[in-house]
Amino acid sequence: MVKRRIISVCMIMTLAASMLAGCGGSKEKDAGNTTTDSTQTKDNGTAANTSDSKDNKPAGIDTSKKVELQFYMLGDAPKDLPVIQEEINKLAMADLNATVKFNFTTWTDWEQKYKLLLSSGQPIDLIFTADWTQYQSYAKKGAFLPLDDLLPKAAPKLNEFVPKDMWEAVKIDKKIYTVPATWKEYVTEGIAYREDLRKKYNLPKPESIATLEQYLDGIRKNEPNMLPLADNQGYHTDAIRQLTTKTVNSSGTVPYGLNIMYDNPRDVTSYWGSPQHLADLKMYKTWADKGYWPKNVLNVKDSGHDVFASGKAAAVLGSENPNRYNDSVIKIKSTHPDWELGYFPYPNAKGFAQPVHPIHNGFAIPRSSKNPERALAFYEKMVTDKKYNWLTQYGIEGKNFEVEDGKYYKMLGDAQSNGFPREGMQSWAWRNPEFMLFDKSFDAVLQMFSDFDKIAKPDIFQGFPEDWSPYQAEKAALLQVEKQYLYPLNVGLVSDVEGGLKLFMEKAKQAGLDKIQEEYKKQWLKYLDDIGQ
């Protein structure tokens, strides 16, 4: 299969440096003065009458026919979405003769829903993409429209706004299929925990397996009505690999039970079935017996992040990158200002950090779109027009948020009463560094990013465009085997761990594990050849 070259190491690092300057330096200061902009929302916070339809109509496309755009997001919709959608549609009607319907998948079974959306043929005009939604593979399979010719015509401002290096980085087979987010960030994960409880009971900071267990044991002893660890579906397993190894994937493990370390990426082995895998599973059994998570953990629908942010658990391991940790800080501060959170980033254990690859957050136009030009023109507004951007990032000023000290975001009400919290639409993809507002607590995250810059290495994993066509049937079969035999092992529900692992490996091999691992390894090594690794 044809492989693409990703941007060179020097390009990535140059981009990383320039983008950090954008969010941590002058760009942040510029964003802090946005409340003086004459186009900012007025009176009741709506933006209905602030759009100059003459100046804002796109010149390159036909907008004579009114259309409704179908916009698909992952996750759950915020409570005030109808109000925000109404305000956006007032703007979009004046500017583009279009309305938009914001659709959400919920987080329950989102992967299956996402696959169905792209395979059913139903009309969709814009859909979220990311490395973790398999952007590369879907693009190679023709799920999205190429944007190369559309961008200069329908979204010239957006075309110029995104750096050329980033356009190059998201190309699949030399074509652009998604609009990348331009805010540079790190989504390497870490351990978030209740620092106030740690201090209260004189517990160690959870920065290793040993200190994590001591912290969780202390919580179990002193706070018997609180979950020591927030989890569902055994997501702590990926987090432990991040804490204890230098895995090449900075925000999860390598799929199909493979072992690939950053320092030696050509050495591809199997973690599943290894002595280390057995030792880890035995540790999880011990954790389950101690009551670190509930016995029905595999049936918990709320994400570990949400359980932790609601105050029901004392720590969370999986999914807690610096941004999501800050989201927890904001939510907990709004309801329990006397609580204090702590955070240990896995890069501090691994010795290096990887800034996100440009494909990490983006939006694509599916093949099923009936309005690709209008969709791209609308997305340009979301990114480059502050009225659209602030409405969909923060809500209505004066109702959902206010600007504090000229530059800081402040939630109005609390996490329960506020109908549109910061980035309440999972609006990561259309962040604009020139418009971004941060909670005061985010200064700590920006400092963390600055520290990461000192140990930064290029992300060589997320640019890998896996093609699972040769093993699609085996991949589906393996997933079912994982759910039936591995998930219970991950959360300590199998009394005979060694026997359970042996049974899982037998079933996995019957499902085609060897074929999958062999083909994946072949593609991976070819990819490393392409990028000069």
Coordinates of C-alpha atoms in Angstrom, one line a residue:
M1 CA 0.0 0.0 0.0
V2 CA 1.1 3.6 -0.6
K3 CA 2.6 5.3 2.4
R4 CA 2.9 9.0 3.0
R5 CA 5.8 10.9 4.5
I6 CA 5.0 12.9 7.5
I7 CA 6.7 16.1 8.3
S8 CA 10.3 15.9 9.3
V9 CA 11.5 16.0 12.9
C10 CA 12.8 19.5 12.4
M11 CA 9.5 20.7 11.0
I12 CA 7.6 19.2 13.9
M13 CA 9.8 20.8 16.5
T14 CA 9.7 24.2 14.7
L15 CA 5.9 24.0 14.5
A16 CA 5.8 23.0 18.2
A17 CA 7.9 26.0 19.2
S18 CA 5.9 28.4 17.1
M19 CA 2.5 27.2 18.3
L20 CA 3.5 27.3 22.0
A21 CA 4.5 30.9 21.5
G22 CA 1.0 31.4 20.1
C23 CA -0.8 30.0 23.1
G24 CA 1.6 30.9 25.9
G25 CA 3.0 34.2 24.7
S26 CA 1.7 37.1 22.5
K27 CA -1.3 35.2 21.2
E28 CA -2.7 34.6 24.7
K29 CA -2.3 38.3 25.4
D30 CA -4.1 39.2 22.2
A31 CA -6.9 36.8 23.2
G32 CA -7.1 38.5 26.6
N33 CA -8.1 41.8 24.9
T34 CA -10.9 40.3 22.8
T35 CA -13.7 41.8 25.0
T36 CA -13.0 45.2 23.5
D37 CA -13.7 43.9 20.0
S38 CA -16.7 45.8 18.5
T39 CA -18.1 42.5 17.2
Q40 CA -18.3 41.0 20.7
T41 CA -21.7 39.8 22.0
K42 CA -23.9 42.6 23.4
D43 CA -26.5 43.0 26.1
N44 CA -28.0 39.6 26.7
G45 CA -24.9 37.9 25.2
T46 CA -26.4 36.9 21.9
A47 CA -24.5 37.5 18.7
A48 CA -27.6 37.6 16.4
N49 CA -27.1 41.2 15.1
T50 CA -23.4 41.5 15.0
S51 CA -22.7 39.9 11.7
D52 CA -22.3 42.1 8.6
S53 CA -23.8 39.8 6.0
K54 CA -22.5 41.9 3.1
D55 CA -18.9 41.6 4.1
N56 CA -19.2 38.0 5.4
K57 CA -20.7 36.3 2.4
P58 CA -18.2 34.0 0.7
A59 CA -17.4 35.2 -2.8
G60 CA -16.3 31.8 -4.2
I61 CA -19.4 29.7 -3.8
D62 CA -23.1 29.8 -4.6
T63 CA -25.2 30.5 -1.5
S64 CA -28.5 31.3 -3.2
K65 CA -30.2 28.1 -2.0
K66 CA -30.9 27.7 1.7
V67 CA -29.4 24.5 3.2
E68 CA -29.2 22.8 6.6
L69 CA -25.8 21.4 7.4
Q70 CA -25.5 18.2 9.4
F71 CA -22.6 18.5 11.9
Y72 CA -21.5 15.4 13.9
M73 CA -19.7 15.5 17.2
L74 CA -18.6 12.8 19.5
G75 CA -19.7 12.6 23.1
D76 CA -22.7 14.1 24.9
A77 CA -24.5 17.4 24.0
P78 CA -24.4 20.3 26.5
K79 CA -27.7 21.3 28.1
D80 CA -27.7 24.7 26.5
L81 CA -27.0 23.4 23.0
P82 CA -30.4 24.5 21.6
V83 CA -29.7 28.1 22.6
I84 CA -26.2 28.0 21.1
Q85 CA -27.5 26.4 17.9
E86 CA -30.1 29.1 17.6
E87 CA -27.6 31.9 17.9
I88 CA -25.2 30.2 15.5
N89 CA -28.0 29.8 13.0
K90 CA -28.8 33.5 13.1
L91 CA -25.3 34.2 12.1
A92 CA -25.1 31.4 9.5
M93 CA -28.3 32.5 7.8
A94 CA -27.0 36.0 7.4
D95 CA -23.5 35.0 6.2
L96 CA -24.1 31.7 4.3
N97 CA -27.9 31.3 3.9
A98 CA -27.5 28.1 5.9
T99 CA -28.5 26.6 9.2
V100 CA -26.7 23.8 11.1
K101 CA -27.9 21.0 13.2
F102 CA -25.3 19.9 15.8
N103 CA -25.6 16.1 16.3
F104 CA -23.9 14.1 19.1
T105 CA -23.1 10.4 19.4
T106 CA -22.9 10.2 23.2
W107 CA -19.8 8.4 24.6
T108 CA -21.6 5.1 24.9
D109 CA -20.5 2.8 22.1
W110 CA -19.3 5.8 20.1
E111 CA -16.9 3.8 18.0
Q112 CA -19.7 1.6 16.6
K113 CA -21.9 4.7 16.1
Y114 CA -19.0 6.5 14.3
K115 CA -18.4 3.6 12.0
L116 CA -22.1 3.3 11.2
L117 CA -22.3 7.1 10.4
L118 CA -19.5 6.7 7.9
S119 CA -20.8 3.5 6.3
S120 CA -24.5 4.1 6.2
G121 CA -24.5 6.7 3.5
Q122 CA -26.7 9.1 5.5
P123 CA -26.1 12.8 4.6
I124 CA -23.4 14.2 6.9
D125 CA -21.6 17.5 6.1
L126 CA -19.0 17.7 8.8
I127 CA -17.6 15.1 11.2
F128 CA -14.9 15.0 13.9
T129 CA -11.7 13.2 13.1
A130 CA -8.7 12.2 15.1
D131 CA -5.9 9.7 15.2
W132 CA -8.0 7.8 17.9
T133 CA -11.0 7.8 15.6
Q134 CA -8.9 6.1 12.9
Y135 CA -8.7 9.1 10.6
Q136 CA -5.9 7.7 8.6
S137 CA -7.6 4.4 7.9
Y138 CA -11.0 6.0 7.0
A139 CA -9.3 8.4 4.7
K140 CA -7.5 5.7 2.9
K141 CA -10.8 3.8 2.5
G142 CA -12.4 6.8 0.8
A143 CA -14.8 7.9 3.7
F144 CA -13.9 11.6 3.3
L145 CA -13.8 14.1 0.4
P146 CA -10.4 15.5 -0.5
L147 CA -10.3 19.2 0.4
D148 CA -7.3 20.3 -1.7
D149 CA -9.5 22.0 -4.4
L150 CA -12.3 23.0 -2.1
L151 CA -10.2 25.0 0.4
P152 CA -9.1 27.8 -1.9
K153 CA -12.6 28.2 -3.2
A154 CA -14.9 27.8 -0.2
A155 CA -12.6 28.6 2.7
P156 CA -9.6 30.8 1.5
K157 CA -9.2 32.4 4.9
L158 CA -9.0 29.0 6.6
N159 CA -6.7 27.7 3.9
E160 CA -4.2 30.5 4.8
F161 CA -4.8 30.3 8.5
V162 CA -3.6 26.7 8.9
P163 CA 0.2 26.5 8.5
K164 CA 1.4 24.7 5.4
D165 CA 3.4 22.2 7.4
M166 CA 0.2 21.1 9.1
W167 CA -1.7 20.7 5.8
E168 CA 1.2 18.5 4.7
A169 CA 1.2 16.5 7.9
V170 CA -2.5 15.5 7.6
K171 CA -2.3 14.3 4.0
I172 CA -3.1 10.7 3.2
D173 CA -1.7 9.5 -0.1
K174 CA -0.9 13.2 -0.9
K175 CA -4.4 14.5 -0.4
I176 CA -5.9 16.6 2.4
Y177 CA -9.0 15.0 4.0
T178 CA -9.3 16.9 7.3
V179 CA -8.9 20.4 8.7
P180 CA -6.4 20.1 11.6
A181 CA -6.6 22.1 14.9
T182 CA -3.8 24.6 15.0
W183 CA -3.4 25.0 18.8
K184 CA -0.3 23.2 19.9
E185 CA -0.8 21.0 23.0
Y186 CA 0.4 17.9 24.7
V187 CA -2.2 15.1 25.3
T188 CA 0.2 12.8 27.1
E189 CA -1.6 11.5 30.1
G190 CA -1.1 11.3 33.8
I191 CA -2.5 10.6 37.2
A192 CA -5.0 13.1 38.6
Y193 CA -5.7 12.8 42.3
R194 CA -7.2 14.5 45.4
E195 CA -4.2 16.5 46.8
D196 CA -6.3 17.7 49.7
L197 CA -6.9 14.1 50.8
R198 CA -3.3 13.2 50.2
K199 CA -2.2 16.0 52.6
K200 CA -4.9 15.2 55.1
Y201 CA -3.9 11.6 55.6
N202 CA -0.1 12.2 55.0
L203 CA 0.0 9.9 51.9
P204 CA 2.7 9.9 49.3
K205 CA 2.3 11.5 45.9
P206 CA 1.2 8.8 43.4
E207 CA 4.1 8.9 41.0
S208 CA 5.0 5.2 40.7
I209 CA 3.3 1.9 41.1
A210 CA 4.5 1.7 44.7
T211 CA 3.4 5.2 45.7
L212 CA 0.1 4.9 43.8
E213 CA -0.8 1.7 45.7
Q214 CA 0.1 3.5 49.0
Y215 CA -2.1 6.4 48.1
L216 CA -5.0 4.2 47.1
D217 CA -4.7 2.1 50.2
G218 CA -4.8 5.2 52.3
I219 CA -7.9 6.4 50.6
R220 CA -9.6 3.0 51.1
K221 CA -8.8 3.0 54.8
N222 CA -9.7 6.6 55.5
E223 CA -12.5 7.3 53.0
P224 CA -14.4 4.0 52.9
N225 CA -17.4 5.6 51.1
M226 CA -15.2 6.9 48.2
L227 CA -13.9 5.0 45.2
P228 CA -10.1 5.0 45.4
L229 CA -9.9 4.8 41.6
A230 CA -12.2 6.0 38.8
D231 CA -12.4 3.5 36.0
N232 CA -14.6 1.8 33.5
Q233 CA -13.8 -1.0 31.0
G234 CA -10.4 -1.4 32.6
Y235 CA -8.8 1.7 31.0
H236 CA -6.2 1.7 33.8
T237 CA -4.3 -0.9 31.8
D238 CA -3.2 1.6 29.1
A239 CA -2.2 4.1 31.9
I240 CA 0.0 1.6 33.7
R241 CA 1.9 0.9 30.4
Q242 CA 2.4 4.7 30.1
L243 CA 3.6 5.0 33.7
T244 CA 6.0 2.0 33.5
T245 CA 7.4 1.9 30.0
K246 CA 8.5 4.1 27.1
T247 CA 5.8 3.0 24.8
V248 CA 5.9 4.7 21.4
N249 CA 2.2 5.7 21.7
S250 CA 2.0 8.7 24.0
S251 CA -1.7 8.6 24.7
G252 CA -2.4 4.8 24.9
T253 CA -0.9 1.5 24.1
V254 CA 0.0 0.0 20.7
P255 CA -3.0 -2.0 19.4
Y256 CA -3.4 -5.8 19.2
G257 CA -1.2 -6.4 22.3
L258 CA 2.0 -5.4 20.6
N259 CA 5.0 -4.0 22.3
I260 CA 6.9 -1.1 20.6
M261 CA 9.1 1.2 22.6
Y262 CA 10.1 4.7 21.5
D263 CA 13.9 4.2 21.9
N264 CA 13.9 1.1 19.6
P265 CA 10.7 1.3 17.4
R266 CA 11.9 -1.5 15.1
D267 CA 11.8 -4.1 17.8
V268 CA 8.2 -5.3 17.7
T269 CA 7.2 -7.9 20.2
S270 CA 4.0 -9.2 21.8
Y271 CA 3.1 -7.8 25.3
W272 CA 0.0 -10.1 25.4
G273 CA 1.0 -13.4 26.9
S274 CA 4.4 -12.2 28.1
P275 CA 5.6 -12.6 31.7
Q276 CA 5.1 -8.9 32.1
H277 CA 1.5 -9.2 31.0
L278 CA 0.9 -11.9 33.5
A279 CA 2.5 -9.9 36.3
D280 CA 0.4 -6.9 35.5
L281 CA -2.8 -8.9 35.5
K282 CA -1.9 -10.4 38.9
M283 CA -1.4 -6.9 40.2
Y284 CA -4.9 -5.8 38.8
K285 CA -6.4 -8.8 40.6
T286 CA -4.9 -7.6 43.8
W287 CA -6.3 -4.1 43.2
A288 CA -9.7 -5.5 42.6
D289 CA -9.6 -7.6 45.8
K290 CA -8.6 -4.4 47.7
G291 CA -11.7 -2.6 46.3
Y292 CA -10.0 0.0 44.2
W293 CA -13.0 0.0 41.8
P294 CA -16.5 -1.5 42.0
K295 CA -17.2 -5.1 41.1
N296 CA -19.5 -3.9 38.3
V297 CA -16.8 -1.8 36.7
L298 CA -17.3 -3.3 33.3
N299 CA -20.9 -2.0 33.4
V300 CA -20.1 1.5 34.5
K301 CA -21.2 3.9 31.7
D302 CA -19.7 7.2 33.0
S303 CA -16.1 7.8 31.9
G304 CA -13.4 7.7 34.6
H305 CA -12.8 11.4 34.0
D306 CA -16.5 12.2 34.7
V307 CA -16.5 10.1 37.9
F308 CA -13.4 11.8 39.1
A309 CA -14.5 15.3 38.2
S310 CA -17.8 14.7 40.1
G311 CA -15.9 13.9 43.3
K312 CA -16.9 10.3 43.5
A313 CA -13.3 8.9 43.2
A314 CA -9.9 9.9 44.7
A315 CA -7.8 9.3 41.5
V316 CA -8.1 8.6 37.8
L317 CA -5.4 7.1 35.6
G318 CA -6.7 6.8 32.1
S319 CA -7.8 9.6 29.8
E320 CA -6.5 12.4 32.0
N321 CA -4.3 14.5 29.8
P322 CA -3.4 18.1 31.0
N323 CA -6.5 19.7 29.4
R324 CA -8.9 17.2 30.8
Y325 CA -7.2 17.5 34.2
N326 CA -7.8 21.2 34.1
D327 CA -11.4 20.6 33.2
S328 CA -11.6 18.6 36.4
V329 CA -10.1 21.5 38.3
I330 CA -12.7 23.9 37.0
K331 CA -15.6 21.6 37.7
I332 CA -14.5 20.7 41.2
K333 CA -13.6 24.3 42.0
S334 CA -17.1 25.4 41.1
T335 CA -18.8 22.9 43.4
H336 CA -16.1 22.3 46.1
P337 CA -13.7 25.2 46.3
D338 CA -12.1 23.7 49.4
W339 CA -10.9 20.7 47.5
E340 CA -7.5 20.6 45.9
L341 CA -6.3 18.4 42.9
G342 CA -2.8 17.1 42.1
Y343 CA -1.4 15.8 38.9
F344 CA 1.6 13.6 37.9
P345 CA 2.2 13.6 34.1
Y346 CA 3.6 10.3 32.6
P347 CA 6.3 12.2 30.6
N348 CA 8.0 12.9 34.0
A349 CA 8.3 9.1 34.5
K350 CA 9.2 8.3 30.8
G351 CA 11.7 11.1 30.4
F352 CA 10.2 12.6 27.3
A353 CA 7.0 14.2 26.0
Q354 CA 5.5 14.2 22.5
P355 CA 3.4 17.2 21.2
V356 CA 0.3 16.2 19.4
H357 CA 0.4 15.3 15.8
P358 CA -1.7 17.6 13.6
I359 CA -4.2 14.8 12.9
H360 CA -5.1 14.6 16.6
N361 CA -8.1 16.9 16.3
G362 CA -9.8 17.8 13.0
F363 CA -13.0 17.9 10.9
A364 CA -13.6 16.2 7.6
I365 CA -16.4 16.3 5.0
P366 CA -17.8 12.8 4.5
R367 CA -18.4 11.4 1.0
S368 CA -22.1 11.5 1.8
S369 CA -22.2 15.3 2.2
K370 CA -24.7 17.1 0.0
N371 CA -23.3 20.6 0.8
P372 CA -19.5 20.3 0.8
E373 CA -18.7 23.9 -0.2
R374 CA -21.2 25.4 2.3
A375 CA -19.9 23.0 5.0
L376 CA -16.3 24.1 4.5
A377 CA -17.3 27.8 4.4
F378 CA -19.2 27.3 7.7
Y379 CA -16.3 25.6 9.3
E380 CA -14.1 28.5 8.3
K381 CA -16.4 30.7 10.3
M382 CA -16.1 28.4 13.3
V383 CA -12.4 28.7 13.3
T384 CA -11.7 32.3 12.1
D385 CA -14.7 34.3 13.2
K386 CA -14.6 35.2 16.9
K387 CA -18.4 35.4 17.2
Y388 CA -18.9 31.8 16.0
N389 CA -15.8 30.6 17.8
W390 CA -16.7 32.0 21.2
L391 CA -20.3 30.9 21.0
T392 CA -19.3 27.3 20.3
Q393 CA -16.3 27.2 22.6
Y394 CA -17.6 29.0 25.7
G395 CA -21.3 29.7 25.2
I396 CA -23.0 33.0 25.7
E397 CA -21.1 35.7 27.5
G398 CA -23.0 36.9 30.6
K399 CA -25.0 33.6 30.7
N400 CA -22.5 30.8 30.5
F401 CA -19.2 32.6 31.1
E402 CA -17.5 36.0 31.7
V403 CA -14.0 37.3 31.0
E404 CA -12.1 38.0 34.1
D405 CA -9.2 40.4 34.4
G406 CA -9.4 41.0 30.7
K407 CA -8.1 37.6 29.6
Y408 CA -9.3 34.7 31.8
Y409 CA -12.4 32.5 31.3
K410 CA -14.7 32.3 34.3
M411 CA -17.6 29.8 34.4
L412 CA -20.9 31.3 35.6
G413 CA -22.7 29.1 38.1
D414 CA -21.2 25.7 38.7
A415 CA -20.7 22.4 36.8
Q416 CA -24.3 21.4 37.5
S417 CA -26.1 24.6 36.8
N418 CA -24.0 25.9 33.9
G419 CA -25.6 24.7 30.7
F420 CA -22.6 25.2 28.5
P421 CA -19.2 24.7 30.2
R422 CA -15.9 25.6 28.5
E423 CA -15.5 23.5 25.4
G424 CA -18.8 21.9 26.2
M425 CA -19.2 20.7 22.6
Q426 CA -15.9 18.8 22.7
S427 CA -14.8 21.7 20.4
W428 CA -11.1 20.9 20.5
A429 CA -10.8 20.9 16.7
W430 CA -11.7 24.5 16.1
R431 CA -9.7 26.1 18.8
N432 CA -8.1 29.3 17.6
P433 CA -5.0 30.4 19.6
E434 CA -5.9 34.1 18.9
F435 CA -9.3 33.7 20.5
M436 CA -8.7 31.2 23.3
L437 CA -9.7 32.0 26.9
F438 CA -8.3 30.0 29.7
D439 CA -9.4 29.6 33.3
K440 CA -6.8 31.0 35.7
S441 CA -5.9 27.5 36.8
F442 CA -4.8 26.8 33.2
D443 CA -1.6 28.8 33.9
A444 CA -0.3 25.6 35.6
V445 CA -1.0 23.6 32.4
L446 CA 0.8 26.2 30.2
Q447 CA 3.7 25.9 32.6
M448 CA 3.5 22.1 32.2
F449 CA 3.6 22.5 28.5
S450 CA 6.6 24.7 28.8
D451 CA 8.3 22.1 30.9
F452 CA 7.4 19.4 28.3
D453 CA 9.1 21.5 25.6
K454 CA 12.4 20.9 27.4
I455 CA 12.0 17.1 27.0
A456 CA 10.0 17.0 23.8
K457 CA 10.5 14.4 21.1
P458 CA 8.5 14.1 17.8
D459 CA 5.5 11.9 17.8
I460 CA 6.3 9.1 15.4
F461 CA 3.3 7.0 16.1
Q462 CA 0.2 9.0 15.4
G463 CA 1.2 9.6 11.8
F464 CA 1.1 5.9 11.1
P465 CA -1.8 5.1 8.6
E466 CA -2.8 1.6 9.6
D467 CA -4.6 -0.3 6.8
W468 CA -6.6 -3.1 8.4
S469 CA -8.1 -4.3 5.2
P470 CA -6.0 -7.4 5.1
Y471 CA -7.3 -8.5 8.5
Q472 CA -10.6 -6.7 8.9
A473 CA -12.5 -9.9 9.8
E474 CA -9.8 -11.0 12.2
K475 CA -9.8 -7.6 13.8
A476 CA -13.6 -7.8 14.5
A477 CA -13.3 -11.3 15.9
L478 CA -10.3 -10.3 18.1
L479 CA -12.3 -7.4 19.6
Q480 CA -15.0 -9.8 20.7
V481 CA -12.4 -12.1 22.3
E482 CA -10.9 -9.2 24.2
K483 CA -14.3 -8.2 25.6
Q484 CA -15.1 -11.7 26.6
Y485 CA -11.8 -13.0 28.0
L486 CA -9.4 -10.1 28.5
Y487 CA -11.6 -7.4 30.0
P488 CA -12.5 -9.5 33.0
L489 CA -8.8 -10.2 33.6
N490 CA -8.0 -6.5 33.4
V491 CA -10.4 -5.7 36.3
G492 CA -9.5 -8.7 38.4
L493 CA -12.7 -10.7 38.0
V494 CA -10.9 -14.0 37.1
S495 CA -9.7 -15.9 40.1
D496 CA -7.2 -18.0 38.2
V497 CA -5.2 -15.3 36.4
E498 CA -2.6 -17.5 34.8
G499 CA -5.3 -19.9 33.5
G500 CA -7.4 -17.0 32.3
L501 CA -4.5 -15.5 30.4
K502 CA -3.8 -18.8 28.8
L503 CA -7.4 -19.2 27.7
F504 CA -7.4 -15.6 26.3
M505 CA -4.3 -16.2 24.3
E506 CA -5.8 -19.5 22.8
K507 CA -9.0 -17.7 21.8
A508 CA -7.1 -14.7 20.5
K509 CA -4.9 -16.9 18.2
Q510 CA -8.0 -18.7 17.0
A511 CA -9.4 -15.3 16.1
G512 CA -6.3 -14.5 14.0
L513 CA -4.0 -12.6 16.4
D514 CA -0.8 -13.9 14.7
K515 CA -2.0 -12.8 11.3
I516 CA -2.9 -9.3 12.6
Q517 CA 0.3 -8.8 14.5
E518 CA 2.4 -10.0 11.5
E519 CA 0.7 -7.7 9.1
Y520 CA 0.7 -4.7 11.5
K521 CA 4.4 -5.2 12.1
K522 CA 5.1 -5.3 8.3
Q523 CA 3.1 -2.0 7.8
W524 CA 4.8 -0.4 10.8
L525 CA 8.4 -1.2 9.6
K526 CA 7.5 0.1 6.1
Y527 CA 6.2 3.3 7.7
L528 CA 9.4 3.7 9.7
D529 CA 11.4 3.3 6.4
D530 CA 9.2 6.1 4.8
I531 CA 9.9 8.5 7.6
G532 CA 13.6 7.6 7.9
Q533 CA 13.5 6.0 11.3

